[in-house]
XYZ file of C-alpha atoms in Angstrom:
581
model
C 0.000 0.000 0.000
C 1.407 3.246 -0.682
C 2.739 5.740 1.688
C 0.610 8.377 0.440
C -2.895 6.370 0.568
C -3.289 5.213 4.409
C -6.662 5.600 4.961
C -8.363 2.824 7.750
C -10.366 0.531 6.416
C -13.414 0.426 8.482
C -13.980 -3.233 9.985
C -16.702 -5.033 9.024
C -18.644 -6.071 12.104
C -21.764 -9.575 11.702
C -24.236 -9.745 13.710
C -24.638 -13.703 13.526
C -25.673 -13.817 17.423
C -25.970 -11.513 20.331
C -22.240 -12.905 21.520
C -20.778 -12.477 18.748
C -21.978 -9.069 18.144
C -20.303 -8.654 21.383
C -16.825 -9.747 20.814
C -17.489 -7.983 17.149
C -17.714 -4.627 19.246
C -15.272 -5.612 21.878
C -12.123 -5.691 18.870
C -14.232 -2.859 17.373
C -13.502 -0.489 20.691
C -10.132 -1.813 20.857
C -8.831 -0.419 17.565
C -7.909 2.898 17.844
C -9.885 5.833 16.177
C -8.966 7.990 13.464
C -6.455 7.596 10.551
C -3.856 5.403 11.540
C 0.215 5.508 10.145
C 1.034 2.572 7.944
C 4.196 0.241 8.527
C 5.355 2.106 5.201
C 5.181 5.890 6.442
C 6.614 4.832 9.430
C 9.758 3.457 7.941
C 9.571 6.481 5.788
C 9.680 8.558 8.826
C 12.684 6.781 10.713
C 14.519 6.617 7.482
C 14.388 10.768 8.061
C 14.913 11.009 11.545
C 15.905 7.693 12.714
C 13.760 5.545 15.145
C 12.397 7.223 18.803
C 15.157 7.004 21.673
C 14.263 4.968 24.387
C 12.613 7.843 25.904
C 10.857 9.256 22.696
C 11.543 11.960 20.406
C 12.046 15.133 22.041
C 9.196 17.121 21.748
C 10.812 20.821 20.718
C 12.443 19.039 17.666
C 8.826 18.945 15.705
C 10.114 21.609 13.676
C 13.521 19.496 12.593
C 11.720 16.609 12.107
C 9.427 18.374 9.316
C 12.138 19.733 7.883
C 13.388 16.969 7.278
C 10.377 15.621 5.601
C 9.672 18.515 3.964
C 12.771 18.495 2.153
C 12.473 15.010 1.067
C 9.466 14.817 0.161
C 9.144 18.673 -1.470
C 6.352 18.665 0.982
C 4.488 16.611 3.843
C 2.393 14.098 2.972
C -0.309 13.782 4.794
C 0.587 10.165 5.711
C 3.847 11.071 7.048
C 2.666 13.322 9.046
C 0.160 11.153 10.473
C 3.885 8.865 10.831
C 5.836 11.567 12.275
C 2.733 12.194 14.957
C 2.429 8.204 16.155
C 6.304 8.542 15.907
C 6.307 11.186 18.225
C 3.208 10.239 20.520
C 1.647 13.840 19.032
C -1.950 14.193 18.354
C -2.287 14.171 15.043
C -3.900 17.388 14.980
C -1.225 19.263 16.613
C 1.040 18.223 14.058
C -1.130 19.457 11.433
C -1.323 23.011 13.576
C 1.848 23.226 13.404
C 3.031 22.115 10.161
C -0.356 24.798 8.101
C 1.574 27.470 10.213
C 4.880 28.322 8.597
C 4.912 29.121 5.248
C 7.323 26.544 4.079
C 6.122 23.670 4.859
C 3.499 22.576 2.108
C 0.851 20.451 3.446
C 0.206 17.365 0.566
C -3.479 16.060 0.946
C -3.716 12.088 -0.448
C -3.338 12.407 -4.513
C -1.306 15.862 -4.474
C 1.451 16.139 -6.902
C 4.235 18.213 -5.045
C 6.401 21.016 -7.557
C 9.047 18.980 -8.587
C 11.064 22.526 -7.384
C 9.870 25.677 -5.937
C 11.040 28.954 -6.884
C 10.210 31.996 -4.615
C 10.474 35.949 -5.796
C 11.222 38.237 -3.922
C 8.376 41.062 -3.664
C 9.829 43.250 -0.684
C 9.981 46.485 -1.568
C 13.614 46.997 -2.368
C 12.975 43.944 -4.898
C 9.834 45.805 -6.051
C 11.252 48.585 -6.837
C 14.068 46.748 -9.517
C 11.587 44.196 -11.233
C 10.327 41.348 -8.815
C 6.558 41.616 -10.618
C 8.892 41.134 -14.348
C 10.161 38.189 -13.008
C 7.239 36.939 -11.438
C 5.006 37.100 -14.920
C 7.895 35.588 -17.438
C 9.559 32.692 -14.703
C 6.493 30.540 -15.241
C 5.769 29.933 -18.840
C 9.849 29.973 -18.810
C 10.500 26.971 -16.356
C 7.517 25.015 -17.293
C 4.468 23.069 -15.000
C 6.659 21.217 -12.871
C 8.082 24.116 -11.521
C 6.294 26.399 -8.790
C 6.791 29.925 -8.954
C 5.445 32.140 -6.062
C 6.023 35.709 -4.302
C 7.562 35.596 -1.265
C 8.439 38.187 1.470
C 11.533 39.849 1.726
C 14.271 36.973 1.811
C 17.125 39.318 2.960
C 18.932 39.814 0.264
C 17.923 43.727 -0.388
C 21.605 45.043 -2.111
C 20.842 42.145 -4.330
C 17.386 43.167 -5.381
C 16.038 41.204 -7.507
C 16.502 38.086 -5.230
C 15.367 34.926 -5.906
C 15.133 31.100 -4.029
C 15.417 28.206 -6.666
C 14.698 26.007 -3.967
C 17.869 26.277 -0.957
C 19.635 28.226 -3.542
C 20.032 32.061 -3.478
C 19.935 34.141 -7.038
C 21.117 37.553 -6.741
C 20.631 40.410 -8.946
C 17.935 38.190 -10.690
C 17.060 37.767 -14.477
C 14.924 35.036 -16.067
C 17.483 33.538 -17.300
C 20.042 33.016 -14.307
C 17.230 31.748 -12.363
C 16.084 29.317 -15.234
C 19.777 28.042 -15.469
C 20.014 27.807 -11.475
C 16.639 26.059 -12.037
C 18.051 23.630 -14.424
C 20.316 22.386 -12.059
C 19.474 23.420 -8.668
C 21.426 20.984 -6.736
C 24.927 21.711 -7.963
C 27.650 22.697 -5.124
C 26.854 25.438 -2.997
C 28.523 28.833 -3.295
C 31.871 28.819 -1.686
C 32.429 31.315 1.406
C 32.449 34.765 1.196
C 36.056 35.720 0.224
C 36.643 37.530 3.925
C 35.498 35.181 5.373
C 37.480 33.787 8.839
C 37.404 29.815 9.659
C 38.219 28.950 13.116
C 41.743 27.486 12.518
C 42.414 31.326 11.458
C 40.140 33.094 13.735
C 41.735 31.381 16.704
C 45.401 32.183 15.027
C 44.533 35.427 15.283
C 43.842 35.437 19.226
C 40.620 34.895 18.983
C 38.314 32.989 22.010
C 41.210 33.695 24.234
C 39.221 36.436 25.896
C 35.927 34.039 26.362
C 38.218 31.174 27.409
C 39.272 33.901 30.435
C 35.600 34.482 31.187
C 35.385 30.847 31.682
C 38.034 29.849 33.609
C 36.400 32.449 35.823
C 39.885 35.085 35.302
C 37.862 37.940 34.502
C 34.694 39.004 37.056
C 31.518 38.863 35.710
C 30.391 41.883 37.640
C 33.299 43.996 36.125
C 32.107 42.770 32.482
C 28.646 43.460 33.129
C 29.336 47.229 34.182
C 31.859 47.307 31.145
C 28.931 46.545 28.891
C 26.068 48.942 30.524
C 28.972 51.741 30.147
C 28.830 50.927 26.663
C 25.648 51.779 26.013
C 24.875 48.649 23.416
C 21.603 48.334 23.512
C 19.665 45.337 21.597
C 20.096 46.005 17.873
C 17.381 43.043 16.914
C 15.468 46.448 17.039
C 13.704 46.748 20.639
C 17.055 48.473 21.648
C 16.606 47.229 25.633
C 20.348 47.623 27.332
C 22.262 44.190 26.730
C 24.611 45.098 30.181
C 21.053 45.248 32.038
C 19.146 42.722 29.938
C 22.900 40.321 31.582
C 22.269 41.427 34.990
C 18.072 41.004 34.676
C 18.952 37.348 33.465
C 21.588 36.407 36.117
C 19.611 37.537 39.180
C 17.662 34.574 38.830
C 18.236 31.335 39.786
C 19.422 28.647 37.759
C 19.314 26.423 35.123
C 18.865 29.358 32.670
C 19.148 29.042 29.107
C 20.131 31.187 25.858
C 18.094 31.761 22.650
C 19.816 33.694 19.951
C 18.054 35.522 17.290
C 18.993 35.661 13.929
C 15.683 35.335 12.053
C 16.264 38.969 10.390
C 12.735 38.973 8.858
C 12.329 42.715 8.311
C 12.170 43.930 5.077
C 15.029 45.426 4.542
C 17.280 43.439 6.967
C 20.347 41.734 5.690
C 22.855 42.906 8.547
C 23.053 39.573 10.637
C 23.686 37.546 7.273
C 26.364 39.964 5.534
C 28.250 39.549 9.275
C 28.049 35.846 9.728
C 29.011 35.158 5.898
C 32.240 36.713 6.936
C 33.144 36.708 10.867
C 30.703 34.075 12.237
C 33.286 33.373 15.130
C 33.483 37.129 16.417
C 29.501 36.190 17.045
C 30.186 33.071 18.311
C 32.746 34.262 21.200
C 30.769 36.879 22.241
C 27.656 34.237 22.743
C 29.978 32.732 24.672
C 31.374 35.416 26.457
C 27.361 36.147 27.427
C 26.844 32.452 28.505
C 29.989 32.190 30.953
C 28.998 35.972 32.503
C 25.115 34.913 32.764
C 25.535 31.387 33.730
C 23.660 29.463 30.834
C 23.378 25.948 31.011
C 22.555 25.633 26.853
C 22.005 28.024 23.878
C 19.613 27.617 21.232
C 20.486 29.820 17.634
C 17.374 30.272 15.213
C 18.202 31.078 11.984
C 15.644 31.767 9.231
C 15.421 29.409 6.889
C 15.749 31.598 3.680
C 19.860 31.740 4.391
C 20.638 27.829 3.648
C 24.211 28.569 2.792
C 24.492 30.228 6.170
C 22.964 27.497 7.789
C 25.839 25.028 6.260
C 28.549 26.824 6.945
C 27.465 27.920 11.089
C 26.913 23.964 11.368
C 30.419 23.550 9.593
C 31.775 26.129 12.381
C 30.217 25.111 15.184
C 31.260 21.423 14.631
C 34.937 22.603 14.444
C 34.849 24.410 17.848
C 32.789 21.820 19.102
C 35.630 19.382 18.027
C 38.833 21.623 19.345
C 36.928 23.659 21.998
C 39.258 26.534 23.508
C 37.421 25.807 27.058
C 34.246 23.414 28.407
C 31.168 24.996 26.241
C 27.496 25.164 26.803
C 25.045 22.716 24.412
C 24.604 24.755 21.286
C 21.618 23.937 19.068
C 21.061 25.614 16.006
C 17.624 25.659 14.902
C 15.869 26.090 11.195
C 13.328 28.906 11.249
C 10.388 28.041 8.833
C 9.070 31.352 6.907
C 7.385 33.122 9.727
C 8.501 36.638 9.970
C 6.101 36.823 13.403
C 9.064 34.639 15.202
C 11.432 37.390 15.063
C 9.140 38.758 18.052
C 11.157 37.013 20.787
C 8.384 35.292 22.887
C 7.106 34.105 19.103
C 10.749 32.737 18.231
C 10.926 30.887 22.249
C 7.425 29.028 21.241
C 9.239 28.061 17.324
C 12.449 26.922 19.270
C 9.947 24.742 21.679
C 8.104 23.386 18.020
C 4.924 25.083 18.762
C 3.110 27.701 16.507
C 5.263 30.721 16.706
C 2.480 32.794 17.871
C 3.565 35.740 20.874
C 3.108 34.931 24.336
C 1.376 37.362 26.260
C 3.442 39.530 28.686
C 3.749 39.191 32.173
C 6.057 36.939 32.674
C 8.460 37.877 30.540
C 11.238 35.785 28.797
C 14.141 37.078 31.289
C 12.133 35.049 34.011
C 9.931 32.635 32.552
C 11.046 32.056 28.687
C 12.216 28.950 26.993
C 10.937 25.523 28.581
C 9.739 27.636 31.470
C 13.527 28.579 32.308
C 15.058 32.227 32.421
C 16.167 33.151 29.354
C 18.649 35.756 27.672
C 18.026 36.659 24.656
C 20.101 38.705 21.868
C 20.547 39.174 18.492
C 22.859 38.037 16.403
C 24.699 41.275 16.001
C 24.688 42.895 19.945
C 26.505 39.636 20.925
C 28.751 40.439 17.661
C 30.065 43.217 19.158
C 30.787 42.165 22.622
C 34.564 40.949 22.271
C 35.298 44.060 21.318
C 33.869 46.124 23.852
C 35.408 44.080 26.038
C 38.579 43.920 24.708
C 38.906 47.844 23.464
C 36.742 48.887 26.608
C 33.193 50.678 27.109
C 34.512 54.016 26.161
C 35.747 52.793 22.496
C 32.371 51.597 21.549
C 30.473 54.702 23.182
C 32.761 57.310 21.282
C 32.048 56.047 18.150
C 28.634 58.296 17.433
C 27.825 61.480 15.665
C 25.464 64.248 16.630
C 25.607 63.213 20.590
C 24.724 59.742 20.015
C 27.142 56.664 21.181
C 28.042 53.461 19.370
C 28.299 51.889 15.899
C 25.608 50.327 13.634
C 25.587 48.451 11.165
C 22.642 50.037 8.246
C 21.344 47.801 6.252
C 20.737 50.133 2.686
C 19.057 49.323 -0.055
C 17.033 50.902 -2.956
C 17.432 53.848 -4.837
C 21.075 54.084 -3.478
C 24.559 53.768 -6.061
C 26.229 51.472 -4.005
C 23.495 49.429 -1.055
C 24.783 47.253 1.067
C 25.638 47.028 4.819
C 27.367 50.071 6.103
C 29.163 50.281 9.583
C 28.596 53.888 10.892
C 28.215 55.842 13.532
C 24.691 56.050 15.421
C 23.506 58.785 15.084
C 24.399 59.344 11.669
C 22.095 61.170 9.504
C 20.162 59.735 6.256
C 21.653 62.102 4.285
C 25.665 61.896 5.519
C 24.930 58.067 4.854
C 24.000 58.161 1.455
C 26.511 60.580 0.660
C 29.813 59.273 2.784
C 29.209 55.174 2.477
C 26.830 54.597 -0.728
C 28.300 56.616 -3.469
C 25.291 59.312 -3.501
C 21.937 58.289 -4.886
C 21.328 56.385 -8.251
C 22.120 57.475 -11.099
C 18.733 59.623 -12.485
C 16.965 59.319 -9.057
C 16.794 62.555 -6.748
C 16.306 61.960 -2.644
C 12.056 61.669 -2.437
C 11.733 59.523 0.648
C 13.079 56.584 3.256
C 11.712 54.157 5.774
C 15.133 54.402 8.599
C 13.125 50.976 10.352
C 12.155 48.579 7.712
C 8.184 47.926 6.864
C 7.752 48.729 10.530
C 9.381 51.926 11.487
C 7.281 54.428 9.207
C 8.316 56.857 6.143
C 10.135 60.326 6.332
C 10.172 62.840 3.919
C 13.399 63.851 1.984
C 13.155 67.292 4.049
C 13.737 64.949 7.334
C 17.015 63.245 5.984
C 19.169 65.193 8.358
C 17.608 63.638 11.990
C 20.323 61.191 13.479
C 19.825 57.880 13.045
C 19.469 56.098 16.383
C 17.435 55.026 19.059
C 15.147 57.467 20.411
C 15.860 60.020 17.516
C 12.439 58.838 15.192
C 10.053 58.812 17.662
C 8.955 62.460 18.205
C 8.475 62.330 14.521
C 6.005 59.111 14.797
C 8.983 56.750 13.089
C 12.016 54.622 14.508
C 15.134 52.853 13.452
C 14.514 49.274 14.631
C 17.001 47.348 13.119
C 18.307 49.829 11.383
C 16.849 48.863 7.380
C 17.305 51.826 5.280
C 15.284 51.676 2.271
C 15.306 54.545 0.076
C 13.204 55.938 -2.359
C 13.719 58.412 -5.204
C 11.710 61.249 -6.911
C 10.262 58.073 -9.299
C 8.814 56.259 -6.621
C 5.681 56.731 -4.395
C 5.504 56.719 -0.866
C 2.022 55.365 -0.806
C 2.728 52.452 -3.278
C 5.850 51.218 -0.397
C 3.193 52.020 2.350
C 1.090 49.263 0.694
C 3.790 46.755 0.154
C 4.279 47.358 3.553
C 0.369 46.476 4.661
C 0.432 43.750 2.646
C 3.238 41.986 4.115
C 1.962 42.697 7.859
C -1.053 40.774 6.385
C 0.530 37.876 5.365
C 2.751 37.780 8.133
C 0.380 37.959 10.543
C 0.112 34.716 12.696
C -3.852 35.337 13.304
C -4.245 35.211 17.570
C -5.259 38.297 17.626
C -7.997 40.319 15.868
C -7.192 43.370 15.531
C -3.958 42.487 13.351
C -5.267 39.798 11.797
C -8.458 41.759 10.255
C -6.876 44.848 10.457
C -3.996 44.730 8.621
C -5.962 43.082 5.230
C -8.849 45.724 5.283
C -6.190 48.117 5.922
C -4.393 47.115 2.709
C -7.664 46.654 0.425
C -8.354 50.487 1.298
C -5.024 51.369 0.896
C -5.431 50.193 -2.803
C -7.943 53.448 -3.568
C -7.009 55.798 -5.476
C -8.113 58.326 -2.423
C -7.451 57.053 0.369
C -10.755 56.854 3.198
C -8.715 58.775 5.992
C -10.960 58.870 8.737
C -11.525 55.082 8.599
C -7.812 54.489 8.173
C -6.889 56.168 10.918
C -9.145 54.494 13.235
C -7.625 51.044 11.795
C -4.326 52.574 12.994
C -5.922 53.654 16.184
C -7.488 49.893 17.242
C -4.306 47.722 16.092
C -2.018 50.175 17.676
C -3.602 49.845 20.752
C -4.954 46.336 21.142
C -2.264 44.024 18.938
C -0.637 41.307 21.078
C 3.062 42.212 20.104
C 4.866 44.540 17.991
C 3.569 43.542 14.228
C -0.132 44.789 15.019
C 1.449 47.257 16.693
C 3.634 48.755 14.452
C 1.627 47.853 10.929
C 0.036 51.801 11.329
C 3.440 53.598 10.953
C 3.445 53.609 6.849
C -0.056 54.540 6.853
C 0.017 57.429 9.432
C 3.350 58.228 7.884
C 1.555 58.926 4.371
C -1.394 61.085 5.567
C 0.935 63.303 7.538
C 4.008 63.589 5.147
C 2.593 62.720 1.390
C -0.984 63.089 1.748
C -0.770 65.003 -1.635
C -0.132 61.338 -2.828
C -3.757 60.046 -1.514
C -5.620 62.330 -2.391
C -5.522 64.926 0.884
C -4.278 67.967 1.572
C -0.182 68.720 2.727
């Protein structure tokens, strides 16, 4: 019988005599109800993930385990995951939940055909702006029915724009036909590491670890490090900008076992920071996660990567089995964990339930994740690039990292710029910096035929300025009077072309997708937002009470912060929606 056709087949009960009927019944209430896994999907299943330990498969692994399937099977069967639930002692039904939630996992009913390959386009705006929708109407007729083409949400790869998936492989500055060849052959050998990119043979050459092997061997005193860091002034640059010195002591004060989970999910449009650094100093990261660990006391560390950066998901397993192999000191478990298309579970209670292989839906707050995060332990968590920057601090001391700003701020970010820019990319600047000095000093000036019209500082979330507001700093703190803010710092910028209300709308439209549904307001809110954002005038008055109710009554951030292009519009371009400037 086929793996893919497991239906039960009901069991014929005769009625012959009144015992009989009996015992008929008895086996009848013995089997168990509901569609049961066949031998064949279950040795389809172990072949994936191997048979259950003598204690069963661990339950926060549901996510690895349909991976696995997933990219086997260019899909799940519904058999196997039927399998993969008995295999796991799951309801079935929480499987399923779990599995119809991400967006890349494709649920295969009994008789589905799964795309032989599956191509995603990039629509985020900086893609948008250079051609996505081309490629989106000519890739299908050119690759043929066995080949999926779909839009996807920003895959962060914006100084690439047009980026494309042909499956796990990236295509940068996209045309139809490098993405048909990359389709003709999409499992050839990966691309090889960036060319800057430092191993650990060399990075340890180069003195590195030595400082976190101090830490460990308890040389240096945590409380000293801890005050080094909140003299810093590094604050979270995941974009909630919370003190990382504070956010160490918050974490220690409580008692143990307390755990780690490290975000590098990066699913704001216009985010690439996280990848450009770990393609090319993934063990500057790595040391100052463990620096972290030793000061906090963390008994394991969890990494979540999203799952659009496959070739940075090979090479951090490649680098964390050769420390693993020659550690510099005892380390912490590390797991690194595969993200699954859900921009929601960069939201850090969202990303704790993923890690756990739940729905990556926000938890709601009190308790919050310092006290009562993963598993129910306390819980640190960081992004991928604060921790990048804590050897150095520690190293150079507090007052090197504060003295880097301009215009009274302190520190160094790294801007993520893309669109109408001459050379986009990630720029390390001072904080603080304006959107003008940045353009001009570290992208070359604008594009060539494209004057300054407009920028979002934040990504999708943190609103739209004006080009007559291109000379606030750049930094925490600095947006917010003028109803915007830098997040993670993903600097999109537009030109005298482009329209501020069309990027507000790519905008709404990818809160609605992206939004995981638990609560109203976001859910409903962000598509009627969008459909009345696609008016030629725009309906102010009920807009702005949209704004008004997910503003105030989303769960978490998304809901929260979907409002900023629209209110942005209406106040600085409302020339564009029909109002009055």
């Amino acid at each position: 019988m086929s793996i893919l056709s497991s239906r039960t087949i009901p069991i014929a009960v005769a009625a012959s005599s009144k015992s009989d009927g009996a015992r008929q019944g008895m086996k009848a209430r013995a089997h168990l109800k509901g569609r049961q896994a066949t031998p064949a999907a279950i040795e389809a299943v172990r072949a994936l993930i191997g048979p259950p330990p003598a204690d069963g498969h661990r339950r926060d692994l549901l996510i690895e385990h349909l991976h696995a399937i997933n990219d086997a099977h260019h899909g799940l069967p519904e058999a196997l995951i039927v399998a993969l639930a008995a295999e796991m002692r799951l309801p079935v039904v929480e499987v399923f939940e779990v599995a119809s939630f991400y967006h890349h996992f494709d649920v295969l009913r009994d008789g589905d055909t799964p795309a032989a390959l599956t191509v995603r386009v990039c629509e985020g705006l900086s893609c948008g702006l250079v051609g996505a929708s081309d490629l989106l109407a000519k890739l299908p007729a050119l690759l043929g029915p066995s080949v999926r083409v779909m839009p996807a949400p920003c895959v962060g790869r914006c100084e690439q724009a047009p980026a494309v998936q042909v499956g796990q492989r990236a295509v940068p500055k996209a045309t139809p036909e490098s993405v048909a060849a990359c389709a003709a052959n999409p499992d050839a050998t990966p691309a090889p590491p960036h060319p800057d990119f430092v191993g650990y043979a060399a990075y340890r050459a180069a003195g590195g670890y030595q400082l976190a092997a101090a830490v460990a061997r308890g040389e240096r005193d945590p409380e000293d490090l801890i005050r080094a860091m909140e003299g810093s002034g590094l604050r979270g640059l995941g974009g909630a900008g919370f003190p990382a010195g504070r956010k160490w002591r918050i974490v220690r004060g409580f008692a143990g076992p307390r755990l780690m989970a490290v975000n590098i999910d990066e699913g704001e449009p216009g985010t690439f920071k996280d990848r450009h650094h770990l393609e090319r100093d993934a063990h500057r990261f790595l040391e100052g996660l463990l620096i972290a660990a030793s000061v906090v006391g963390i008994d394991a560390v969890y990494l979540y990567l999203r799952d659009e950066y496959h070739d940075c998901r090979r090479l951090l397993q490649a680098e964390l089995a050769a420390l693993q192999a020659d550690p510099p000191f005892p380390l912490p478990r590390i797991e690194l964990r595969r993200g699954a298309g859900a921009y929601i579970c960069g939201e850090e209670s969202a990303m704790i339930e993923s890690i756990e292989g739940k729905r990556g839906e926000p938890r709601m707050r009190p308790p919050y994740i310092a006290e009562v995060g993963l598993f129910g332990r306390p819980t640190l968590e960081h992004n991928f690039e604060t921790l990048y920057w804590v050897r150095d601090i520690l190293e150079r001391g507090p007052g090197w990292f504060a003295s880097q700003g301009r215009h009274g701020r302190q520190g160094l970010r790294s801007f993520s710029v893309s669109g109408r820019v001459r050379e986009p990319g990630v720029k390390l600047a001072p904080a603080g910096i304006t959107l003008r000095e940045l353009v001009e000093e570290h992208c070359g000036g604008m594009a060539e035929g494209h004057e300054l019209y407009a920028y979002l500082p934040g990504g999708a979330s943190g609103g739209i300025l004006p080009a007559s507001m291109a000379d606030i700093p750049l930094d925490f703190d600095t947006l917010q009077p003028h109803g915007s803010f830098i997040g993670s710092a993903a600097v999109v910028v537009l030109g005298h072309h482009d329209l501020a209300r069309d990027a507000a709308l790519n905008t709404m439209r990818f809160f609605e997708h992206e939004s995981c549904g638990q609560c109203t307001p976001c859910r409903v809110g962000t598509a009627k937002a969008a459909k009345l954002m696609e008016a030629r005038h725009w309906d102010a008055d009920t807009l702005g009470d949209l704004c008004e109710v997910m503003a105030d009554a989303s769960i978490c951030g998304l809901g929260q912060a979907a409002p900023n292009p629209i209110r942005s519009v209406l106040k600085h371009f409302a020339h564009e929606v029909g109002g009055a400037q």
